Amino acid sequence: MNRDFLTIVAELNSANKVLVVGHIMPDGDDISSVLSVTLGLKKLGKEVFAGIDWRIPWYFYEFEETNIIKTFDDIKSSGFVPDVVLVVDASSPDRIGRFQEFLGSVPLMVIDHHGTNTLFGNINWVDTKFGSTAQMVYRLNTELGVEYDERLATINLMGIATDTGFFRYSNADEIVFSDATKLVFLGGKVYLVSRLFENKRIEQFKLLSTMIEHLKMEANGKIVYSYLSKEDYETNNCTEDDSGGFVGELRSIQGTELAIFFSEYENSEVHISFRSKDWFDCSKLAVLLGGGGHPRAAGCTLKGDLFVIVEQVIREAKTMFAAQNKEIEKIGR
Ligand code: 5GP
Ligand code: MN
Ligand code: MN
């Protein structure tokens, strides 16, 4: 068995107070991983705080357990001093926001599946063979002897489902299906997980239509991109949380290899999501722009004017797209 995994198990076994931290702009895998490990450690009688330094999108409160995740300010003012910090699904320290303050003073353990992970913990269990961090957390809980009930199994399953596009993406391999099967066997309910996606506000459909109005194509339709400005969100009575999944809609267009979605939120900050279909390595483009992720799904955040950022990023994307395309043709794929 992996040495780092075993070291994390040993550390958690001997710790009494644990701070579990997820990443900013949390997604389903992150929330699932934070909640699953927190609920697991609580079952073992540990004192656990769970924190994410970002507003949690409203639809995750479909799972009432999400309420146990605290803000940075709440945890700071509680005076909680953890024995260890456990970070899940985050590839670099900037991804945990202000929780970086805790680093250095207590042992830091990282559990993640991103190839772009900078190994910023004292112990790093990073393995790209997993489609989701939630699967790693499932192994951790099992090794720690956590007993699964229906709620924990459903929450843990949620992370596997969301990071694999509900078992549709190229990362939905046999380990994903076998882990999901085990969690269903332990009481996990797929229909409860799908409520996350089947609970849309009508405003989100209007927002989608605005995004479609802004759609543009490059490289003969192989690159498709669109954007939503802060104003677009406001006029549609939405926030950036309401555009989850939009980049997937762009990728679903026939002939698209690379989809890019620009989402502007406060203070001219723009989050950019990259998705590819078959061969383009999005993580390389994201890393070039200061972000990270996986080959088929990556992202970054840039500061500045939305339209200047769109122009710059599309220029970089076209250049890298042409270069990677050449490589692919050379190796005859
Ligand atoms: P999304 O486009 O859904 O925000 O993110 C897609 C993938 O890229 C996720 O695996 C996410 O963790 C990663 N990612 C998104 N934004 C950033 C970022 O700013 N920095 C890093 N390191 N990874 C990111
Ligand atoms: Mn994530
Ligand atoms: Mn993940």
PDB file of N, CA and C and ligand atoms in Angstrom, residues 23 27 29-30 89 112-114 131-133 163 294, ligand 3:
ATOM      1  N   HIS A  23     -10.981  23.409  -1.180  1.00  0.00           N
ATOM      2  CA  HIS A  23     -10.454  24.500  -2.012  1.00  0.00           C
ATOM      3  C   HIS A  23     -11.470  25.608  -2.287  1.00  0.00           C
ATOM      4  N   ASP A  27     -16.153  22.602  -5.707  1.00  0.00           N
ATOM      5  CA  ASP A  27     -17.008  21.815  -6.591  1.00  0.00           C
ATOM      6  C   ASP A  27     -17.522  20.606  -5.801  1.00  0.00           C
ATOM      7  N   ASP A  29     -16.755  17.401  -5.868  1.00  0.00           N
ATOM      8  CA  ASP A  29     -15.750  16.484  -5.326  1.00  0.00           C
ATOM      9  C   ASP A  29     -15.155  17.060  -4.044  1.00  0.00           C
ATOM     10  N   ASP A  30     -14.941  18.350  -4.049  1.00  0.00           N
ATOM     11  CA  ASP A  30     -14.343  19.014  -2.894  1.00  0.00           C
ATOM     12  C   ASP A  30     -15.282  18.967  -1.681  1.00  0.00           C
ATOM     13  N   ASP A  89      -8.373  17.707  -2.264  1.00  0.00           N
ATOM     14  CA  ASP A  89      -8.751  18.131  -3.626  1.00  0.00           C
ATOM     15  C   ASP A  89      -8.145  19.468  -4.052  1.00  0.00           C
ATOM     16  N   ASP A 112      -5.038  14.365  -2.801  1.00  0.00           N
ATOM     17  CA  ASP A 112      -5.481  14.994  -4.048  1.00  0.00           C
ATOM     18  C   ASP A 112      -5.209  14.089  -5.252  1.00  0.00           C
ATOM     19  N   HIS A 113      -5.928  14.371  -6.336  1.00  0.00           N
ATOM     20  CA  HIS A 113      -5.761  13.568  -7.561  1.00  0.00           C
ATOM     21  C   HIS A 113      -5.357  14.410  -8.776  1.00  0.00           C
ATOM     22  N   HIS A 114      -4.904  15.666  -8.550  1.00  0.00           N
ATOM     23  CA  HIS A 114      -4.492  16.526  -9.659  1.00  0.00           C
ATOM     24  C   HIS A 114      -3.031  16.285 -10.042  1.00  0.00           C
ATOM     25  N   GLY A 131     -10.196   9.145 -10.366  1.00  0.00           N
ATOM     26  CA  GLY A 131     -11.055  10.109 -11.059  1.00  0.00           C
ATOM     27  C   GLY A 131     -11.546  11.202 -10.131  1.00  0.00           C
ATOM     28  N   SER A 132     -11.521  10.952  -8.830  1.00  0.00           N
ATOM     29  CA  SER A 132     -11.999  11.948  -7.868  1.00  0.00           C
ATOM     30  C   SER A 132     -11.234  11.797  -6.558  1.00  0.00           C
ATOM     31  N   THR A 133     -11.146  12.883  -5.803  1.00  0.00           N
ATOM     32  CA  THR A 133     -10.553  12.808  -4.465  1.00  0.00           C
ATOM     33  C   THR A 133     -11.475  11.997  -3.546  1.00  0.00           C
ATOM     34  N   ASP A 163     -17.268  14.637 -10.225  1.00  0.00           N
ATOM     35  CA  ASP A 163     -15.983  14.792 -10.929  1.00  0.00           C
ATOM     36  C   ASP A 163     -15.892  13.946 -12.197  1.00  0.00           C
ATOM     37  N   HIS A 294      -6.725  19.078 -14.610  1.00  0.00           N
ATOM     38  CA  HIS A 294      -6.533  17.768 -15.241  1.00  0.00           C
ATOM     39  C   HIS A 294      -6.413  17.948 -16.764  1.00  0.00           C
TER      40      HIS A 294
HETATM   41 MN    MN B   3     -11.484  16.602  -7.822  1.00  0.00          MN
END
